[in-house]
């Protein structure tokens, strides 16, 4: 098996020694157990022992288990319940950190990989990926098999090692409990990785990494295309195929208003082309397209506007002395005829 003995005498504070286990590629439930030992002549702790679990050759991150400030009465057993399976792989790293002025020994021995669940450290069920839209709340649910204790510490660990405390824990039954945590890392489009970690009296449980996928609601790149113009209608093509942001598109809407007014209306579009009805003659309109993807907050900002004017309401006959501006005729004493 693996063994590490560190003499902290004469060491500077923070000086480290590492024991790296071989890379593990497990495809079934298993348990890693080990024994550790802290000794000192003056009964002061010689330092700290940290354990890291590095997945797929990624960053070492923060410890998933650690002990410090103690002197043990002989060897103490601890377990690691790691729920990372093939095709993913991981490596366990033991780290001894010396404390200046506290001579003694820190030791690790009898590191074993066992083909059965841990007896004390909880095993996590698979952590599922979470997808949200920018600015929305993201919540992970960590579910573990084992008994929950008020003394257990649960947290969410990001790929880069940043830890977030799990706020809500509930017992599902006598063999299972769950915890939830909201993640604030949704301000912009991104993909990040998180895993659940629990520290119990018997050791630590570590889940697989799951992805937090933050999607950006879609916005059309181009304005709507004008196909036909009438006095009371406008035919348009939404031009919603080229977008900024993420799909899939589950809803298309047309928002329109007069360029001089404060009101706006929105219509759902369910065909390649769309006709805006019941418009006023000779009025300038601004038309934009709204797109929506799945999930809360999935509607993106309106796309670029199409600005266009409806036609006149009918034919106008002019008489001498009449002046025409658009569809309006200013009278100068002569009658006007409208058809």
Short mmCIF file of C-alpha atoms in Angstrom, two decimals:
data_model
loop_
_atom_site.label_atom_id
_atom_site.label_comp_id
_atom_site.label_asym_id
_atom_site.label_seq_id
_atom_site.Cartn_x
_atom_site.Cartn_y
_atom_site.Cartn_z
CA UNK A 1 0.00 0.00 0.00
CA UNK A 2 0.87 3.70 0.11
CA UNK A 3 2.67 5.30 3.04
CA UNK A 4 3.81 8.80 4.00
CA UNK A 5 5.70 9.93 7.13
CA UNK A 6 6.53 13.63 7.58
CA UNK A 7 8.83 14.98 10.29
CA UNK A 8 7.77 18.56 10.99
CA UNK A 9 10.79 19.34 13.19
CA UNK A 10 12.82 22.25 11.86
CA UNK A 11 10.33 22.95 9.09
CA UNK A 12 9.02 26.37 8.13
CA UNK A 13 5.31 27.03 8.56
CA UNK A 14 3.42 26.08 5.45
CA UNK A 15 6.05 23.69 4.12
CA UNK A 16 4.30 20.84 2.33
CA UNK A 17 4.81 17.20 1.44
CA UNK A 18 2.58 15.27 -0.99
CA UNK A 19 1.59 11.67 -1.53
CA UNK A 20 -0.07 11.10 -4.93
CA UNK A 21 -2.07 7.95 -5.51
CA UNK A 22 -2.18 6.37 -8.98
CA UNK A 23 -4.96 7.60 -11.27
CA UNK A 24 -8.16 5.62 -10.65
CA UNK A 25 -10.69 4.66 -13.34
CA UNK A 26 -13.50 2.96 -11.45
CA UNK A 27 -16.79 1.87 -12.99
CA UNK A 28 -18.69 0.83 -9.85
CA UNK A 29 -19.30 1.88 -6.26
CA UNK A 30 -16.11 1.75 -4.22
CA UNK A 31 -14.49 3.16 -1.09
CA UNK A 32 -11.02 4.46 -0.33
CA UNK A 33 -9.95 4.16 3.30
CA UNK A 34 -6.73 5.13 5.03
CA UNK A 35 -5.21 5.63 8.46
CA UNK A 36 -3.54 8.80 9.69
CA UNK A 37 -1.43 9.63 12.72
CA UNK A 38 -0.38 12.89 14.45
CA UNK A 39 2.25 12.77 17.19
CA UNK A 40 4.23 15.33 19.20
CA UNK A 41 6.35 15.21 22.33
CA UNK A 42 4.80 18.36 23.79
CA UNK A 43 1.27 17.36 22.71
CA UNK A 44 0.99 20.31 20.32
CA UNK A 45 -0.24 19.60 16.79
CA UNK A 46 2.60 19.33 14.24
CA UNK A 47 0.46 20.73 11.40
CA UNK A 48 -2.37 19.71 9.09
CA UNK A 49 -3.31 16.90 6.72
CA UNK A 50 -5.37 17.72 3.61
CA UNK A 51 -6.89 15.42 1.00
CA UNK A 52 -7.67 16.57 -2.55
CA UNK A 53 -9.53 14.80 -5.35
CA UNK A 54 -8.41 15.94 -8.81
CA UNK A 55 -10.72 14.87 -11.66
CA UNK A 56 -9.77 14.34 -15.33
CA UNK A 57 -6.40 16.00 -14.82
CA UNK A 58 -8.08 19.26 -13.79
CA UNK A 59 -7.14 21.69 -11.02
CA UNK A 60 -6.40 20.47 -7.52
CA UNK A 61 -8.89 22.89 -5.98
CA UNK A 62 -9.69 22.96 -2.27
CA UNK A 63 -9.46 19.97 0.11
CA UNK A 64 -12.42 17.59 0.35
CA UNK A 65 -11.16 16.37 3.74
CA UNK A 66 -8.71 17.77 6.27
CA UNK A 67 -7.64 17.55 9.88
CA UNK A 68 -5.50 19.94 11.94
CA UNK A 69 -4.86 21.11 15.48
CA UNK A 70 -4.87 17.58 16.92
CA UNK A 71 -2.61 14.90 18.30
CA UNK A 72 -4.11 11.46 17.78
CA UNK A 73 -4.10 8.56 20.19
CA UNK A 74 -2.64 6.07 17.74
CA UNK A 75 -3.87 5.55 14.20
CA UNK A 76 -7.27 6.89 13.12
CA UNK A 77 -9.26 5.53 10.17
CA UNK A 78 -11.03 7.74 7.59
CA UNK A 79 -12.95 7.02 4.38
CA UNK A 80 -13.43 8.68 1.00
CA UNK A 81 -16.65 7.91 -0.91
CA UNK A 82 -15.87 9.25 -4.39
CA UNK A 83 -18.64 9.07 -6.99
CA UNK A 84 -16.54 9.60 -10.12
CA UNK A 85 -16.79 6.74 -12.61
CA UNK A 86 -15.44 5.68 -16.00
CA UNK A 87 -14.98 7.24 -18.54
CA UNK A 88 -13.93 9.92 -16.05
CA UNK A 89 -10.90 9.39 -13.85
CA UNK A 90 -9.50 10.93 -10.69
CA UNK A 91 -6.45 11.12 -8.46
CA UNK A 92 -6.30 11.39 -4.66
CA UNK A 93 -3.59 13.66 -3.24
CA UNK A 94 -2.54 13.66 0.41
CA UNK A 95 -0.87 16.85 1.61
CA UNK A 96 0.96 17.37 4.87
CA UNK A 97 1.46 21.00 5.97
CA UNK A 98 4.05 21.69 8.69
CA UNK A 99 3.64 24.20 11.51
CA UNK A 100 6.77 26.04 12.63
CA UNK A 101 7.77 25.52 16.24
CA UNK A 102 5.64 22.40 16.62
CA UNK A 103 7.94 19.40 16.14
CA UNK A 104 6.31 16.04 15.56
CA UNK A 105 5.16 13.59 12.92
CA UNK A 106 2.29 13.39 10.45
CA UNK A 107 1.77 9.99 8.86
CA UNK A 108 -0.59 8.28 6.39
CA UNK A 109 -0.69 4.51 5.96
CA UNK A 110 -2.76 1.60 4.64
CA UNK A 111 -4.45 3.45 1.78
CA UNK A 112 -6.82 0.97 0.14
CA UNK A 113 -9.39 0.93 -2.67
CA UNK A 114 -12.28 -1.35 -1.64
CA UNK A 115 -14.92 -2.79 -3.96
CA UNK A 116 -17.87 -1.96 -1.70
CA UNK A 117 -19.57 1.19 -0.31
CA UNK A 118 -18.00 3.05 2.58
CA UNK A 119 -19.40 2.22 5.99
CA UNK A 120 -19.43 5.77 7.39
CA UNK A 121 -18.79 8.28 4.59
CA UNK A 122 -21.98 8.99 2.55
CA UNK A 123 -22.06 8.21 -1.18
CA UNK A 124 -23.65 10.78 -3.49
CA UNK A 125 -26.06 9.89 -6.26
CA UNK A 126 -25.25 11.34 -9.65
CA UNK A 127 -25.34 15.15 -9.67
CA UNK A 128 -27.33 16.40 -12.66
CA UNK A 129 -26.43 19.28 -14.97
CA UNK A 130 -28.39 22.52 -14.50
CA UNK A 131 -29.30 24.90 -17.33
CA UNK A 132 -30.64 28.42 -16.75
CA UNK A 133 -30.91 31.67 -18.63
CA UNK A 134 -28.73 34.68 -17.83
CA UNK A 135 -29.74 36.37 -14.58
CA UNK A 136 -31.95 33.53 -13.31
CA UNK A 137 -31.50 31.48 -10.14
CA UNK A 138 -29.63 28.19 -10.50
CA UNK A 139 -30.11 25.41 -7.93
CA UNK A 140 -28.22 22.15 -7.51
CA UNK A 141 -29.67 19.24 -5.55
CA UNK A 142 -27.18 16.97 -3.82
CA UNK A 143 -28.63 13.57 -2.86
CA UNK A 144 -26.61 11.12 -0.77
CA UNK A 145 -27.09 7.66 0.66
CA UNK A 146 -26.40 7.35 4.37
CA UNK A 147 -27.47 8.87 7.65
CA UNK A 148 -27.47 12.64 8.05
CA UNK A 149 -25.99 14.18 11.19
CA UNK A 150 -26.28 17.78 12.36
CA UNK A 151 -22.50 17.73 12.76
CA UNK A 152 -21.92 16.94 9.07
CA UNK A 153 -20.67 19.73 6.85
CA UNK A 154 -22.07 19.99 3.31
CA UNK A 155 -20.88 22.30 0.58
CA UNK A 156 -20.74 22.82 -3.17
CA UNK A 157 -17.26 22.96 -4.68
CA UNK A 158 -16.55 24.65 -8.01
CA UNK A 159 -14.02 23.32 -10.52
CA UNK A 160 -11.64 26.14 -9.58
CA UNK A 161 -11.93 25.21 -5.89
CA UNK A 162 -14.29 27.93 -4.69
CA UNK A 163 -16.68 26.60 -2.02
CA UNK A 164 -20.36 27.49 -1.50
CA UNK A 165 -22.21 26.36 1.62
CA UNK A 166 -25.32 24.23 1.15
CA UNK A 167 -28.19 25.97 2.91
CA UNK A 168 -31.13 23.53 2.97
CA UNK A 169 -30.85 19.89 4.02
CA UNK A 170 -33.68 17.43 4.51
CA UNK A 171 -33.90 13.74 5.34
CA UNK A 172 -35.68 11.75 2.62
CA UNK A 173 -35.74 8.50 4.61
CA UNK A 174 -33.50 6.61 7.04
CA UNK A 175 -31.06 5.78 4.21
CA UNK A 176 -31.04 8.96 2.14
CA UNK A 177 -30.88 12.75 2.51
CA UNK A 178 -30.70 15.68 0.12
CA UNK A 179 -29.40 19.25 0.16
CA UNK A 180 -29.98 22.18 -2.17
CA UNK A 181 -27.97 25.30 -2.90
CA UNK A 182 -28.54 28.33 -5.10
CA UNK A 183 -25.62 29.48 -7.23
CA UNK A 184 -25.18 33.17 -8.07
CA UNK A 185 -22.83 32.57 -11.00
CA UNK A 186 -25.43 33.36 -13.71
CA UNK A 187 -24.65 36.95 -14.68
CA UNK A 188 -23.32 36.05 -18.12
CA UNK A 189 -23.26 33.26 -20.68
CA UNK A 190 -20.91 30.53 -19.40
CA UNK A 191 -20.34 26.88 -18.54
CA UNK A 192 -18.90 26.03 -15.12
CA UNK A 193 -18.54 22.83 -13.09
CA UNK A 194 -19.66 22.03 -9.54
CA UNK A 195 -19.66 19.01 -7.25
CA UNK A 196 -21.14 18.19 -3.84
CA UNK A 197 -18.88 17.43 -0.88
CA UNK A 198 -19.83 16.24 2.61
CA UNK A 199 -17.55 15.88 5.62
CA UNK A 200 -18.78 13.49 8.29
CA UNK A 201 -17.20 11.90 11.33
CA UNK A 202 -16.10 8.93 9.23
CA UNK A 203 -14.59 10.81 6.28
CA UNK A 204 -15.83 12.60 3.17
CA UNK A 205 -18.18 11.94 0.27
CA UNK A 206 -17.53 13.57 -3.11
CA UNK A 207 -19.97 13.63 -6.03
CA UNK A 208 -19.27 13.80 -9.75
CA UNK A 209 -18.84 17.20 -11.37
CA UNK A 210 -21.98 18.57 -13.01
CA UNK A 211 -22.21 21.54 -15.35
CA UNK A 212 -23.96 24.82 -14.70
CA UNK A 213 -24.88 25.98 -18.21
CA UNK A 214 -25.91 29.63 -18.45
CA UNK A 215 -27.62 30.45 -21.73
CA UNK A 216 -28.15 33.86 -23.28
CA UNK A 217 -31.73 34.61 -24.45
CA UNK A 218 -31.81 35.12 -28.23
CA UNK A 219 -32.08 38.36 -30.18
CA UNK A 220 -32.45 38.67 -33.98
CA UNK A 221 -29.43 40.11 -35.76
CA UNK A 222 -31.43 41.73 -38.58
CA UNK A 223 -34.67 43.77 -38.53
CA UNK A 224 -37.87 42.30 -39.99
CA UNK A 225 -38.15 42.36 -43.77
CA UNK A 226 -40.99 44.36 -45.34
CA UNK A 227 -42.89 42.29 -47.94
CA UNK A 228 -45.97 44.39 -48.72
CA UNK A 229 -47.61 47.64 -47.62
CA UNK A 230 -51.27 48.67 -47.53
CA UNK A 231 -53.24 51.49 -45.97
CA UNK A 232 -54.22 49.37 -42.94
CA UNK A 233 -51.74 46.49 -43.01
CA UNK A 234 -48.07 45.56 -43.27
CA UNK A 235 -46.74 42.17 -44.43
CA UNK A 236 -43.41 41.29 -42.81
CA UNK A 237 -40.93 38.45 -42.58
CA UNK A 238 -39.50 38.19 -39.01
CA UNK A 239 -35.94 37.25 -40.10
CA UNK A 240 -35.46 35.18 -36.93
CA UNK A 241 -33.02 32.57 -38.26
CA UNK A 242 -29.84 34.56 -37.55
CA UNK A 243 -29.59 35.35 -33.87
CA UNK A 244 -27.30 36.56 -31.12
CA UNK A 245 -27.59 34.25 -28.11
CA UNK A 246 -28.78 30.66 -27.72
CA UNK A 247 -31.61 28.55 -29.09
CA UNK A 248 -33.75 26.63 -29.52
CA UNK A 249 -36.42 29.20 -30.36
CA UNK A 250 -39.77 28.16 -28.89
CA UNK A 251 -41.67 31.42 -29.41
CA UNK A 252 -41.57 34.30 -31.92
CA UNK A 253 -43.37 37.58 -31.30
CA UNK A 254 -43.76 40.84 -33.21
CA UNK A 255 -43.80 44.06 -31.22
CA UNK A 256 -45.00 47.19 -33.01
CA UNK A 257 -45.82 50.81 -32.18
CA UNK A 258 -46.17 54.15 -33.87
CA UNK A 259 -42.99 56.18 -33.94
CA UNK A 260 -44.79 59.08 -32.24
CA UNK A 261 -46.83 57.14 -29.71
CA UNK A 262 -46.14 55.56 -26.32
CA UNK A 263 -48.25 52.40 -26.69
CA UNK A 264 -47.02 49.04 -28.02
CA UNK A 265 -48.66 45.75 -28.97
CA UNK A 266 -47.19 42.27 -29.19
CA UNK A 267 -48.47 39.45 -31.41
CA UNK A 268 -47.39 35.81 -31.48
CA UNK A 269 -45.98 34.73 -34.86
CA UNK A 270 -46.61 31.13 -35.93
CA UNK A 271 -45.78 31.31 -39.65
CA UNK A 272 -42.79 32.36 -41.81
CA UNK A 273 -44.53 35.63 -42.75
CA UNK A 274 -46.91 37.75 -40.71
CA UNK A 275 -49.54 40.38 -41.47
CA UNK A 276 -50.17 43.27 -39.09
CA UNK A 277 -53.86 44.24 -39.40
CA UNK A 278 -56.04 47.21 -38.48
CA UNK A 279 -53.34 49.83 -38.77
CA UNK A 280 -53.94 53.52 -39.36
CA UNK A 281 -53.34 54.94 -42.87
CA UNK A 282 -50.32 57.11 -43.52
CA UNK A 283 -48.76 56.40 -40.10
CA UNK A 284 -45.15 55.48 -39.44
CA UNK A 285 -44.63 52.29 -37.45
CA UNK A 286 -41.63 50.72 -35.73
CA UNK A 287 -41.61 46.92 -35.77
CA UNK A 288 -39.29 44.62 -33.82
CA UNK A 289 -39.09 40.85 -33.25
CA UNK A 290 -38.88 39.14 -29.84
CA UNK A 291 -37.52 35.59 -29.50
CA UNK A 292 -37.86 33.19 -26.57
CA UNK A 293 -35.88 30.05 -25.63
CA UNK A 294 -36.84 27.46 -22.97
CA UNK A 295 -36.74 28.34 -19.28
CA UNK A 296 -37.62 31.24 -17.06
CA UNK A 297 -36.25 34.51 -18.35
CA UNK A 298 -35.80 33.03 -21.83
CA UNK A 299 -37.10 36.04 -23.78
CA UNK A 300 -34.31 38.14 -25.23
CA UNK A 301 -34.33 41.89 -25.89
CA UNK A 302 -36.10 43.11 -29.04
CA UNK A 303 -34.14 42.96 -32.27
CA UNK A 304 -33.29 45.89 -34.57
CA UNK A 305 -36.36 47.87 -35.73
CA UNK A 306 -38.02 48.06 -39.13
CA UNK A 307 -39.42 51.57 -39.58
CA UNK A 308 -42.03 51.94 -42.30
CA UNK A 309 -45.21 53.87 -43.17
CA UNK A 310 -48.64 52.62 -44.23
CA UNK A 311 -50.20 53.88 -47.47
CA UNK A 312 -52.90 56.48 -47.92
CA UNK A 313 -56.51 55.43 -47.36
CA UNK A 314 -57.69 56.09 -50.93
CA UNK A 315 -57.30 58.17 -54.09
CA UNK A 316 -57.32 61.94 -53.80
CA UNK A 317 -58.19 64.31 -56.64
CA UNK A 318 -56.47 67.65 -56.60
CA UNK A 319 -57.91 70.92 -57.74
CA UNK A 320 -56.02 74.07 -58.53
CA UNK A 321 -54.80 75.71 -55.36
CA UNK A 322 -54.56 72.45 -53.37
CA UNK A 323 -51.28 71.48 -51.66
CA UNK A 324 -50.59 67.76 -50.81
CA UNK A 325 -48.37 66.59 -47.98
CA UNK A 326 -48.43 62.75 -47.77
CA UNK A 327 -52.16 61.88 -47.74
CA UNK A 328 -53.27 65.25 -46.36
CA UNK A 329 -54.52 68.09 -48.56
CA UNK A 330 -54.55 71.67 -47.39
CA UNK A 331 -57.59 73.53 -48.74
CA UNK A 332 -57.28 76.95 -50.39
CA UNK A 333 -60.91 77.55 -51.19
CA UNK A 334 -61.47 74.74 -53.69
CA UNK A 335 -63.49 71.58 -52.96
CA UNK A 336 -61.75 68.18 -52.73
CA UNK A 337 -63.17 64.87 -53.88
CA UNK A 338 -62.21 61.57 -52.22
CA UNK A 339 -62.86 58.13 -53.70
#
